[in-house]
Short mmCIF file of C-alpha atoms in Angstrom, two decimals:
data_model
loop_
_atom_site.label_atom_id
_atom_site.label_comp_id
_atom_site.label_asym_id
_atom_site.label_seq_id
_atom_site.Cartn_x
_atom_site.Cartn_y
_atom_site.Cartn_z
CA UNK U 20 -37.85 -8.52 24.62
CA UNK U 21 -38.95 -5.02 23.57
CA UNK U 22 -36.70 -2.11 22.72
CA UNK U 23 -36.90 -0.53 26.19
CA UNK U 24 -35.73 -3.78 27.83
CA UNK U 25 -32.85 -4.08 25.38
CA UNK U 26 -31.78 -0.51 26.05
CA UNK U 27 -31.86 -1.09 29.82
CA UNK U 28 -29.55 -4.10 29.41
CA UNK U 29 -27.02 -2.43 27.11
CA UNK U 30 -26.79 1.26 28.04
CA UNK U 31 -26.33 2.55 31.55
CA UNK U 32 -26.46 5.88 33.39
CA UNK U 33 -27.71 9.17 31.96
CA UNK U 34 -27.29 7.85 28.42
CA UNK U 35 -30.11 5.35 29.15
CA UNK U 36 -32.61 8.13 29.89
CA UNK U 37 -31.79 9.89 26.62
CA UNK U 38 -32.04 6.72 24.54
CA UNK U 39 -35.35 5.58 26.09
CA UNK U 40 -36.86 9.02 25.61
CA UNK U 41 -35.73 9.00 21.98
CA UNK U 42 -37.10 5.49 21.43
CA UNK U 43 -40.49 6.31 22.92
CA UNK U 44 -40.70 9.55 20.93
CA UNK U 45 -40.01 7.86 17.62
CA UNK U 46 -41.92 4.62 18.48
CA UNK U 47 -42.21 1.73 16.02
CA UNK U 48 -44.94 -0.12 14.18
CA UNK U 49 -43.31 -3.51 13.76
CA UNK U 50 -40.75 -5.72 15.42
CA UNK U 51 -38.31 -5.25 12.54
CA UNK U 52 -38.55 -1.47 12.72
CA UNK U 53 -38.10 -1.69 16.48
CA UNK U 54 -34.86 -3.60 16.14
CA UNK U 55 -33.59 -1.24 13.42
CA UNK U 56 -34.38 1.73 15.61
CA UNK U 57 -32.59 0.12 18.54
CA UNK U 58 -29.39 -0.34 16.55
CA UNK U 59 -29.61 3.17 15.12
CA UNK U 60 -30.01 4.80 18.54
CA UNK U 61 -27.45 2.59 20.22
CA UNK U 62 -24.65 3.17 17.74
CA UNK U 63 -25.35 6.72 16.69
CA UNK U 64 -25.21 7.62 20.34
CA UNK U 65 -22.16 5.42 20.91
CA UNK U 66 -20.30 7.26 18.17
CA UNK U 67 -21.19 10.68 19.56
CA UNK U 68 -19.03 12.89 21.72
CA UNK U 69 -19.60 12.45 25.44
CA UNK U 70 -20.63 15.28 27.74
CA UNK U 71 -16.97 15.85 28.62
CA UNK U 72 -16.12 16.47 24.96
CA UNK U 73 -13.95 13.37 24.48
CA UNK U 74 -13.90 11.56 21.14
CA UNK U 75 -14.04 7.98 22.39
CA UNK U 76 -17.12 5.82 22.07
CA UNK U 77 -19.57 5.03 24.86
CA UNK U 78 -21.15 2.05 23.12
CA UNK U 79 -22.14 -0.99 25.10
CA UNK U 80 -20.03 -3.71 26.63
CA UNK U 81 -22.11 -6.31 24.77
CA UNK U 82 -20.81 -5.05 21.43
CA UNK U 83 -17.90 -6.65 19.60
CA UNK U 84 -14.96 -4.32 18.92
CA UNK U 85 -12.15 -5.10 16.49
CA UNK U 86 -8.85 -3.22 16.31
CA UNK U 87 -7.09 -2.96 12.94
CA UNK U 88 -3.44 -1.86 12.83
CA UNK U 89 -2.71 -0.17 9.51
CA UNK U 90 -4.98 2.03 7.37
CA UNK U 91 -3.92 0.86 3.91
CA UNK U 92 -6.02 -1.26 1.53
CA UNK U 93 -5.78 -4.42 3.66
CA UNK U 94 -7.00 -2.55 6.73
CA UNK U 95 -9.90 -0.78 5.07
CA UNK U 96 -11.07 -3.78 3.07
CA UNK U 97 -11.07 -5.90 6.23
CA UNK U 98 -13.02 -3.16 8.03
CA UNK U 99 -15.49 -2.92 5.16
CA UNK U 100 -16.29 -6.62 5.32
CA UNK U 101 -16.69 -6.61 9.10
CA UNK U 102 -18.98 -3.57 9.15
CA UNK U 103 -21.19 -4.72 6.28
CA UNK U 104 -21.66 -8.21 7.64
CA UNK U 105 -22.18 -7.53 11.37
CA UNK U 106 -24.71 -4.85 12.38
CA UNK U 107 -23.35 -4.47 15.92
CA UNK U 108 -19.60 -4.60 15.40
CA UNK U 109 -17.38 -1.52 15.84
CA UNK U 110 -13.95 -1.18 14.16
CA UNK U 111 -11.10 1.02 15.42
CA UNK U 112 -8.30 1.58 12.87
CA UNK U 113 -4.87 2.57 14.20
CA UNK U 114 -2.27 4.21 11.94
CA UNK U 115 1.22 5.47 12.84
CA UNK U 116 1.02 8.38 10.38
CA UNK U 117 -1.45 11.23 10.87
CA UNK U 118 -3.01 10.43 7.47
CA UNK U 119 -4.82 7.30 6.21
CA UNK U 120 -4.75 5.07 3.11
CA UNK U 121 -1.19 3.67 3.24
CA UNK U 122 0.20 2.58 -0.11
CA UNK U 123 -2.72 4.05 -2.03
CA UNK U 124 -1.50 7.47 -0.94
CA UNK U 125 2.23 6.78 -0.77
CA UNK U 126 2.80 3.87 -3.16
CA UNK U 127 0.63 4.39 -6.23
CA UNK U 128 2.40 6.33 -8.98
CA UNK U 129 1.21 9.95 -9.32
CA UNK U 130 0.38 9.42 -13.00
CA UNK U 131 -2.06 6.63 -12.05
CA UNK U 132 -4.86 8.69 -10.45
CA UNK U 133 -7.51 6.15 -11.45
CA UNK U 134 -5.98 3.61 -9.06
CA UNK U 135 -6.43 6.07 -6.20
CA UNK U 136 -10.20 6.12 -6.73
CA UNK U 137 -10.43 3.33 -4.14
CA UNK U 138 -9.91 6.11 -1.58
CA UNK U 139 -13.58 6.98 -2.16
CA UNK U 140 -14.57 3.49 -1.02
CA UNK U 141 -12.28 3.69 2.00
CA UNK U 142 -13.73 7.10 2.90
CA UNK U 143 -17.25 5.69 2.83
CA UNK U 144 -16.13 2.99 5.24
CA UNK U 145 -14.35 5.52 7.45
CA UNK U 146 -17.50 7.68 7.60
CA UNK U 147 -19.51 4.84 9.10
CA UNK U 148 -20.78 5.52 12.61
CA UNK U 149 -19.16 2.25 13.65
CA UNK U 150 -15.69 2.98 12.28
CA UNK U 151 -13.07 5.07 14.07
CA UNK U 152 -9.70 6.22 12.72
CA UNK U 153 -6.86 6.98 15.15
CA UNK U 154 -3.86 8.32 13.25
CA UNK U 155 -0.51 9.37 14.71
CA UNK U 156 -0.63 6.29 16.96
CA UNK U 157 2.23 3.83 16.57
CA UNK U 158 2.18 0.22 17.70
CA UNK U 159 5.22 -0.48 19.87
CA UNK U 160 5.59 3.17 20.81
CA UNK U 161 2.25 4.69 21.83
CA UNK U 162 0.60 1.41 22.70
CA UNK U 163 1.52 -2.27 22.80
CA UNK U 164 0.03 -5.31 21.14
CA UNK U 165 -0.97 -6.50 24.62
CA UNK U 166 -2.89 -3.25 25.17
CA UNK U 167 -4.91 -3.96 22.05
CA UNK U 168 -5.49 -7.64 22.79
CA UNK U 169 -6.71 -6.81 26.30
CA UNK U 170 -9.16 -4.20 25.01
CA UNK U 171 -10.60 -5.80 21.86
CA UNK U 172 -12.48 -8.88 20.76
CA UNK U 173 -9.99 -9.30 17.90
CA UNK U 174 -6.88 -7.54 16.60
CA UNK U 175 -5.96 -7.53 12.90
CA UNK U 176 -2.41 -6.61 11.85
CA UNK U 177 -2.41 -4.95 8.42
CA UNK U 178 0.71 -2.78 8.58
CA UNK U 179 2.37 -4.02 5.40
CA UNK U 180 5.98 -4.67 4.45
CA UNK U 181 8.09 -1.58 5.09
CA UNK U 182 11.65 -2.91 5.01
CA UNK U 183 13.70 -3.23 1.82
CA UNK U 184 15.40 -6.38 0.65
CA UNK U 185 19.07 -5.76 -0.02
CA UNK U 186 21.50 -7.02 -2.65
CA UNK U 187 24.36 -7.78 -0.30
CA UNK U 188 27.03 -6.75 -2.82
CA UNK U 189 30.06 -4.42 -2.61
CA UNK U 190 29.23 -0.76 -3.21
CA UNK U 191 25.59 -1.01 -2.20
CA UNK U 192 26.09 1.69 0.45
CA UNK U 193 27.43 4.27 -2.02
CA UNK U 194 25.57 7.57 -2.48
CA UNK U 195 22.80 7.41 -5.10
CA UNK U 196 22.32 3.67 -4.66
CA UNK U 197 18.74 3.79 -3.40
CA UNK U 198 15.84 1.47 -2.83
CA UNK U 199 12.94 1.88 -5.23
CA UNK U 200 10.63 1.90 -2.19
CA UNK U 201 12.37 4.99 -0.82
CA UNK U 202 12.38 6.62 -4.26
CA UNK U 203 8.63 6.02 -4.56
CA UNK U 204 8.16 7.50 -1.09
CA UNK U 205 10.28 10.49 -2.13
CA UNK U 206 8.15 11.44 -5.11
CA UNK U 207 4.90 10.56 -3.31
CA UNK U 208 5.52 12.71 -0.22
CA UNK U 209 6.07 9.97 2.37
CA UNK U 210 7.43 11.87 5.40
CA UNK U 211 10.29 9.47 6.11
CA UNK U 212 11.56 9.79 2.51
CA UNK U 213 10.93 13.47 1.80
CA UNK U 214 14.60 14.33 2.37
CA UNK U 215 16.02 11.39 0.40
CA UNK U 216 19.31 12.49 -1.23
CA UNK U 217 18.44 11.87 -4.89
CA UNK U 218 20.99 13.08 -7.45
CA UNK U 219 19.66 13.13 -11.02
CA UNK U 220 22.74 14.80 -12.50
CA UNK U 221 23.60 11.80 -14.68
CA UNK U 222 22.58 10.58 -18.12
CA UNK U 223 22.09 6.90 -17.30
CA UNK U 224 20.27 5.08 -14.49
CA UNK U 225 19.87 1.38 -13.67
CA UNK U 226 16.79 -0.15 -12.07
CA UNK U 227 17.32 -3.64 -10.67
CA UNK U 228 14.16 -5.75 -10.84
CA UNK U 229 11.43 -6.72 -13.29
CA UNK U 230 8.30 -5.96 -11.25
CA UNK U 231 5.69 -3.20 -11.54
CA UNK U 232 7.55 -0.94 -9.12
CA UNK U 233 10.66 -1.13 -11.29
CA UNK U 234 8.67 0.08 -14.29
CA UNK U 235 6.97 2.74 -12.17
CA UNK U 236 10.23 4.37 -11.09
CA UNK U 237 11.69 4.13 -14.60
CA UNK U 238 8.58 5.77 -16.03
CA UNK U 239 8.72 8.64 -13.53
CA UNK U 240 12.36 9.26 -14.45
CA UNK U 241 11.47 9.52 -18.16
CA UNK U 242 7.97 11.07 -18.21
CA UNK U 243 7.84 14.64 -19.54
CA UNK U 244 7.48 17.31 -16.87
CA UNK U 245 4.43 18.71 -18.66
CA UNK U 246 2.61 15.50 -17.69
CA UNK U 247 3.98 15.10 -14.15
CA UNK U 248 3.22 18.69 -13.10
CA UNK U 249 -0.51 17.97 -13.46
CA UNK U 250 -0.37 15.06 -11.00
CA UNK U 251 -0.09 14.95 -7.21
CA UNK U 252 3.66 14.28 -7.34
CA UNK U 253 5.44 16.07 -4.49
CA UNK U 254 6.81 19.48 -5.40
CA UNK U 255 10.33 18.72 -4.13
CA UNK U 256 10.50 15.71 -6.48
CA UNK U 257 9.03 17.67 -9.36
CA UNK U 258 11.69 20.35 -8.99
CA UNK U 259 14.45 17.73 -9.00
CA UNK U 260 12.99 16.04 -12.08
CA UNK U 261 12.83 19.39 -13.88
CA UNK U 262 16.61 19.62 -13.48
CA UNK U 263 17.20 15.92 -14.28
CA UNK U 264 19.86 14.90 -16.81
CA UNK U 265 18.63 11.28 -17.01
CA UNK U 266 18.09 10.26 -20.62
CA UNK U 267 18.50 6.48 -20.44
CA UNK U 268 17.15 3.88 -17.99
CA UNK U 269 18.20 0.20 -17.97
CA UNK U 270 15.68 -2.14 -16.27
CA UNK U 271 17.67 -5.23 -15.35
CA UNK U 272 16.37 -8.66 -14.34
CA UNK U 273 18.10 -11.93 -13.53
CA UNK U 274 15.77 -14.16 -15.57
CA UNK U 275 14.24 -14.03 -19.05
CA UNK U 276 11.21 -12.49 -20.78
CA UNK U 277 8.99 -15.44 -19.86
CA UNK U 278 9.53 -14.82 -16.14
CA UNK U 279 9.02 -11.06 -15.75
CA UNK U 280 6.77 -10.00 -12.87
CA UNK U 281 5.38 -6.74 -14.28
CA UNK U 282 1.96 -6.55 -15.93
CA UNK U 283 0.99 -5.74 -19.50
CA UNK U 284 -0.52 -2.40 -18.41
CA UNK U 285 2.80 -1.23 -17.01
CA UNK U 286 4.73 -2.46 -20.05
CA UNK U 287 2.33 -0.84 -22.51
CA UNK U 288 2.73 2.50 -20.72
CA UNK U 289 6.49 2.24 -21.09
CA UNK U 290 6.26 1.49 -24.82
CA UNK U 291 3.98 4.51 -25.30
CA UNK U 292 5.96 7.07 -23.30
CA UNK U 293 6.26 10.36 -25.24
CA UNK U 294 9.70 11.10 -26.67
CA UNK U 295 11.01 7.77 -25.33
CA UNK U 296 12.43 4.81 -27.26
CA UNK U 297 11.89 1.19 -26.19
CA UNK U 298 14.93 -1.08 -26.63
CA UNK U 299 14.57 -4.86 -26.29
CA UNK U 300 17.32 -6.86 -27.98
CA UNK U 301 16.04 -9.41 -30.50
CA UNK U 302 18.56 -11.95 -29.26
CA UNK U 303 16.79 -11.84 -25.87
CA UNK U 304 13.42 -12.81 -27.34
CA UNK U 305 14.56 -15.31 -29.97
CA UNK U 306 12.42 -18.43 -29.70
CA UNK U 307 9.87 -17.22 -27.16
CA UNK U 308 7.21 -16.87 -29.88
CA UNK U 309 6.85 -20.66 -29.99
CA UNK U 310 5.66 -20.66 -26.35
CA UNK U 311 3.14 -17.82 -26.62
CA UNK U 312 0.09 -19.81 -27.76
CA UNK U 313 0.35 -22.24 -24.83
CA UNK U 314 0.65 -19.59 -22.11
CA UNK U 315 -2.23 -18.54 -19.81
CA UNK U 316 -4.06 -15.53 -21.26
CA UNK U 317 -2.51 -12.72 -19.11
CA UNK U 318 1.01 -14.10 -19.62
CA UNK U 319 0.28 -14.72 -23.29
CA UNK U 320 -0.68 -11.09 -23.92
CA UNK U 321 2.30 -9.80 -21.95
CA UNK U 322 4.81 -12.03 -23.72
CA UNK U 323 3.34 -11.17 -27.10
CA UNK U 324 3.84 -7.46 -26.39
CA UNK U 325 7.45 -8.04 -25.29
CA UNK U 326 8.13 -10.02 -28.46
CA UNK U 327 6.45 -7.57 -30.85
CA UNK U 328 8.07 -4.55 -29.19
CA UNK U 329 11.42 -6.09 -30.02
CA UNK U 330 10.80 -7.76 -33.38
CA UNK U 331 7.89 -5.96 -35.08
CA UNK U 332 6.74 -2.74 -33.39
CA UNK U 333 3.84 -0.81 -34.95
CA UNK U 334 4.27 2.12 -37.32
CA UNK U 335 3.42 4.66 -34.62
CA UNK U 336 6.02 3.20 -32.26
CA UNK U 337 8.66 3.04 -35.00
CA UNK U 338 8.18 6.74 -35.79
CA UNK U 339 8.17 7.82 -32.13
CA UNK U 340 11.18 5.71 -31.21
CA UNK U 341 13.20 6.94 -34.19
CA UNK U 342 12.76 10.58 -33.15
CA UNK U 343 12.96 10.09 -29.35
CA UNK U 344 15.57 11.85 -27.24
CA UNK U 345 15.25 9.39 -24.34
CA UNK U 346 15.21 5.62 -24.09
CA UNK U 347 14.63 2.71 -21.76
CA UNK U 348 16.15 -0.73 -22.15
CA UNK U 349 14.74 -4.01 -20.90
CA UNK U 350 17.75 -6.14 -19.94
CA UNK U 351 17.44 -9.88 -19.22
CA UNK U 352 19.60 -12.60 -17.67
CA UNK U 353 21.83 -10.34 -15.58
CA UNK U 354 22.65 -10.45 -11.86
CA UNK U 355 24.47 -7.64 -10.00
CA UNK U 356 27.95 -8.48 -8.67
CA UNK U 357 29.29 -5.13 -7.51
CA UNK U 358 28.67 -1.41 -7.82
CA UNK U 359 31.60 0.52 -9.21
CA UNK U 360 32.76 3.90 -7.97
CA UNK U 361 34.93 6.68 -9.35
CA UNK U 362 37.86 8.40 -7.59
CA UNK U 363 35.41 10.72 -5.79
CA UNK U 364 33.44 7.85 -4.27
CA UNK U 365 30.48 8.34 -6.61
CA UNK U 366 28.65 5.62 -8.55
CA UNK U 367 30.04 5.13 -12.03
CA UNK U 368 28.52 1.79 -13.00
CA UNK U 369 27.46 -1.72 -12.06
CA UNK U 370 29.13 -5.04 -12.87
CA UNK U 371 26.74 -7.83 -13.81
CA UNK U 372 27.04 -11.57 -14.25
CA UNK U 373 25.52 -12.94 -17.45
CA UNK U 374 23.11 -15.75 -16.54
CA UNK U 375 21.65 -18.81 -18.16
CA UNK U 376 18.35 -20.47 -17.22
CA UNK U 377 18.08 -23.98 -15.81
CA UNK U 378 14.99 -26.08 -15.15
CA UNK U 379 12.09 -27.55 -17.11
CA UNK U 380 9.26 -25.29 -15.92
CA UNK U 381 9.23 -21.93 -17.72
CA UNK U 382 7.72 -20.17 -14.72
CA UNK U 383 10.19 -21.58 -12.21
CA UNK U 384 13.37 -21.64 -14.25
CA UNK U 385 16.38 -20.71 -12.15
CA UNK U 386 19.02 -18.17 -13.15
CA UNK U 387 22.59 -19.52 -12.93
CA UNK U 388 25.56 -17.19 -13.37
CA UNK U 389 28.12 -17.93 -16.05
CA UNK U 390 31.73 -16.67 -16.13
CA UNK U 391 30.78 -13.89 -18.54
CA UNK U 392 30.64 -10.33 -17.13
CA UNK U 393 29.17 -7.05 -18.30
CA UNK U 394 29.32 -3.43 -17.05
CA UNK U 395 26.59 -0.81 -17.42
CA UNK U 396 27.83 2.73 -16.83
CA UNK U 397 25.42 4.83 -14.76
CA UNK U 398 25.20 7.45 -12.01
CA UNK U 399 22.01 6.28 -10.28
CA UNK U 400 20.98 2.78 -9.18
CA UNK U 401 17.52 1.93 -7.86
CA UNK U 402 17.09 -1.42 -6.14
CA UNK U 403 13.62 -2.89 -6.79
CA UNK U 404 13.96 -6.46 -5.58
CA UNK U 405 11.12 -6.59 -3.07
CA UNK U 406 10.10 -5.67 0.46
CA UNK U 407 9.78 -7.57 3.70
CA UNK U 408 7.74 -7.06 6.85
CA UNK U 409 8.86 -6.60 10.45
CA UNK U 410 7.33 -8.27 13.52
CA UNK U 411 6.83 -5.07 15.65
CA UNK U 412 6.33 -7.27 18.71
CA UNK U 413 8.71 -9.90 20.11
CA UNK U 414 5.83 -12.26 20.94
CA UNK U 415 4.63 -12.57 17.35
CA UNK U 416 5.44 -15.84 15.55
CA UNK U 417 7.49 -14.50 12.65
CA UNK U 418 9.10 -16.02 9.58
CA UNK U 419 12.31 -14.01 9.23
CA UNK U 420 13.31 -15.49 5.89
CA UNK U 421 10.02 -14.47 4.24
CA UNK U 422 9.42 -11.36 6.34
CA UNK U 423 5.83 -12.34 7.24
CA UNK U 424 3.85 -13.23 10.35
CA UNK U 425 3.26 -16.97 10.67
CA UNK U 426 -0.43 -17.56 9.96
CA UNK U 427 -2.92 -19.95 8.46
CA UNK U 428 -5.86 -18.39 6.61
CA UNK U 429 -5.17 -15.06 8.36
CA UNK U 430 -5.27 -16.60 11.85
CA UNK U 431 -1.92 -15.95 13.49
CA UNK U 432 -0.31 -19.16 14.65
CA UNK U 433 -1.27 -20.22 18.21
CA UNK U 434 -2.77 -16.78 19.00
CA UNK U 435 -6.54 -16.69 19.57
CA UNK U 436 -8.12 -13.42 18.52
CA UNK U 437 -5.07 -12.27 16.55
CA UNK U 438 -5.19 -12.04 12.75
CA UNK U 439 -3.25 -10.54 9.86
CA UNK U 440 -4.09 -9.40 6.33
CA UNK U 441 -2.22 -7.98 3.37
CA UNK U 442 1.52 -8.00 2.80
CA UNK U 443 2.48 -8.67 6.42
CA UNK U 444 0.59 -11.96 6.15
CA UNK U 445 1.49 -13.29 2.71
CA UNK U 446 4.36 -11.13 1.44
CA UNK U 447 4.57 -8.16 -0.95
CA UNK U 448 2.87 -9.65 -3.99
CA UNK U 449 -0.22 -8.80 -6.00
CA UNK U 450 -2.12 -5.61 -6.78
CA UNK U 451 -4.91 -3.81 -4.93
CA UNK U 452 -7.61 -6.21 -6.10
CA UNK U 453 -5.64 -9.09 -4.55
CA UNK U 454 -5.45 -7.19 -1.27
CA UNK U 455 -9.20 -6.55 -1.45
CA UNK U 456 -9.86 -10.28 -1.73
CA UNK U 457 -7.49 -10.97 1.16
CA UNK U 458 -9.12 -8.32 3.36
CA UNK U 459 -12.61 -9.62 2.65
CA UNK U 460 -11.54 -13.20 3.42
CA UNK U 461 -9.92 -12.09 6.68
CA UNK U 462 -13.13 -10.30 7.65
CA UNK U 463 -15.17 -13.44 6.92
CA UNK U 464 -12.85 -15.54 9.09
CA UNK U 465 -13.16 -13.14 12.03
CA UNK U 466 -16.94 -13.09 11.68
CA UNK U 467 -17.03 -16.88 11.62
CA UNK U 468 -14.96 -17.01 14.81
CA UNK U 469 -17.35 -14.55 16.48
CA UNK U 470 -20.39 -16.54 15.34
CA UNK U 471 -18.95 -19.84 16.57
CA UNK U 472 -18.12 -18.43 19.99
CA UNK U 473 -14.35 -18.72 19.57
CA UNK U 474 -14.09 -14.98 20.25
CA UNK U 475 -15.63 -13.40 23.32
CA UNK U 476 -16.88 -9.85 23.78
CA UNK U 477 -14.10 -7.46 24.74
CA UNK U 478 -13.74 -5.56 28.02
CA UNK U 479 -15.25 -2.21 27.05
CA UNK U 480 -13.87 -0.46 30.13
CA UNK U 481 -10.33 -1.31 28.99
CA UNK U 482 -11.07 -0.09 25.48
CA UNK U 483 -12.47 3.18 26.79
CA UNK U 484 -9.43 3.62 29.02
CA UNK U 485 -7.08 2.98 26.11
CA UNK U 486 -8.85 5.48 23.85
CA UNK U 487 -8.93 8.08 26.58
CA UNK U 488 -5.16 7.74 27.07
CA UNK U 489 -4.65 8.44 23.35
CA UNK U 490 -7.12 11.30 23.10
CA UNK U 491 -4.59 14.16 23.10
CA UNK U 492 -2.33 12.49 20.54
CA UNK U 493 -4.64 10.74 18.09
CA UNK U 494 -5.76 12.24 14.79
CA UNK U 495 -9.36 11.37 13.96
CA UNK U 496 -10.87 11.03 10.50
CA UNK U 497 -12.48 14.44 10.94
CA UNK U 498 -9.01 15.81 11.68
CA UNK U 499 -7.70 14.14 8.50
CA UNK U 500 -10.36 15.96 6.48
CA UNK U 501 -8.72 19.25 7.52
CA UNK U 502 -5.38 18.01 6.14
CA UNK U 503 -7.12 16.77 3.01
CA UNK U 504 -8.73 20.17 2.47
CA UNK U 505 -5.43 22.01 2.99
CA UNK U 506 -3.67 19.75 0.47
CA UNK U 507 -6.33 20.06 -2.22
CA UNK U 508 -6.47 23.84 -1.81
CA UNK U 509 -2.67 24.08 -2.11
CA UNK U 510 -2.74 21.85 -5.19
CA UNK U 511 -5.47 23.88 -6.87
CA UNK U 512 -3.26 26.98 -6.72
CA UNK U 513 -0.68 25.30 -8.98
CA UNK U 514 -3.01 23.23 -11.17
CA UNK U 515 -2.57 19.92 -9.32
CA UNK U 516 -5.16 17.64 -7.67
CA UNK U 517 -3.33 18.10 -4.37
CA UNK U 518 0.01 19.11 -2.89
CA UNK U 519 0.82 16.55 -0.22
CA UNK U 520 2.16 17.72 3.11
CA UNK U 521 5.24 15.67 3.97
CA UNK U 522 6.03 17.22 7.35
CA UNK U 523 4.33 15.33 10.20
CA UNK U 524 4.31 18.28 12.61
CA UNK U 525 2.64 20.45 9.98
CA UNK U 526 0.01 17.75 9.46
CA UNK U 527 -0.70 17.61 13.20
CA UNK U 528 -0.85 21.39 13.49
CA UNK U 529 -3.45 21.59 10.72
CA UNK U 530 -5.43 18.64 12.09
CA UNK U 531 -5.62 20.08 15.61
CA UNK U 532 -6.42 23.64 14.51
#
């Protein structure tokens, strides 16, 4: 079949005349070039604006279209795999916020700009002629899961884990008892957290949890302003931190030094914070040195740094810590029992149970509370004990205890054509490279299902109708570039890489201008 016959079968109406004329004009010298030209014409035209000026695609009904819900790392890595491995496939990415990139934009600490370099990769994917971004479109509000399933070959849910896990203890609802997730959103300009009531008029803070996020929020509380003001931290947070009285942060975990969940990179940054002392009690690390040699390499290096930071820090650290005006303490074997308040209803401290470990496996040892109690006096408590996902649709098979969609190898249980990737599929664990692997694997599974015939071509008329209904509301990737430009220009005026806009209406106004 030659290129003209293929065009006649896949493109109809006035578009056919244009494409055939273009194909004849360019001509080809080999079958391979002919096929390449066909795909180029077909999809470059399909991505173009129609004569009526709408932004939705006019590509053929024979093409496979995949909808991805969520524009964070899981969404973009899944899209990248699909687009690179299938020359005909088109991906539409839906995002409830007007801006893309999810936790890379709103979760990565502002003093970790190197981690945000993955945005360059995501932007390359987004700039593909076969990738569309539709921001400001919320699943369950602006469209339903059924709408997507009716209009697409496959739907991939990548919307993450946005709900906090709670302690369930007395006093948890007091002012200045906050989730670390919300605190991260506050200093990163997440619209829903921009007005978080954070009071830093206290000398001591407690962070509950021994993961990377716990160390992130502790580090932001203690990092000198001269460093933070050169990052993309939100200005409202920067102003509050300039006035902060916090001098001491306790990072509290229920198990021991052999079970911490943070990485060596995060710990090393804490031990090297300017004007900040590291405090790890020697009694907490007694005996762990005998296990170090038998640990896997990453855990071995981490445990060795914990041990040496307590028992035998280097000369540079000893000098810095001796002169430091601030400090952070790594506290082990403690579980929160209740949050204490003063006569004005403000936080004054937290009561903790002293634990012991039970079990033979070091990794899986269980913390058991003893009768011993301890109180840490503080005026701010940040809860960093994990996140959980939400179903967003009543028909989804959902594991409420884990906060994830029921799935096997990304295929959602008993739902043909419905997939999930990232935290909503396996829980809030791992770093960006883990999410990359998960997204790529999800893409491979979808491609295999297309190749085997499990998935059928979607109804393009329904997809076009859906996109047309969202035209006035949706923010495209070109629209996002206007927001991006406004943020970087505002940041440049104050010596920052960007000043994030945290007001959704302002984002939309700039995008639609």
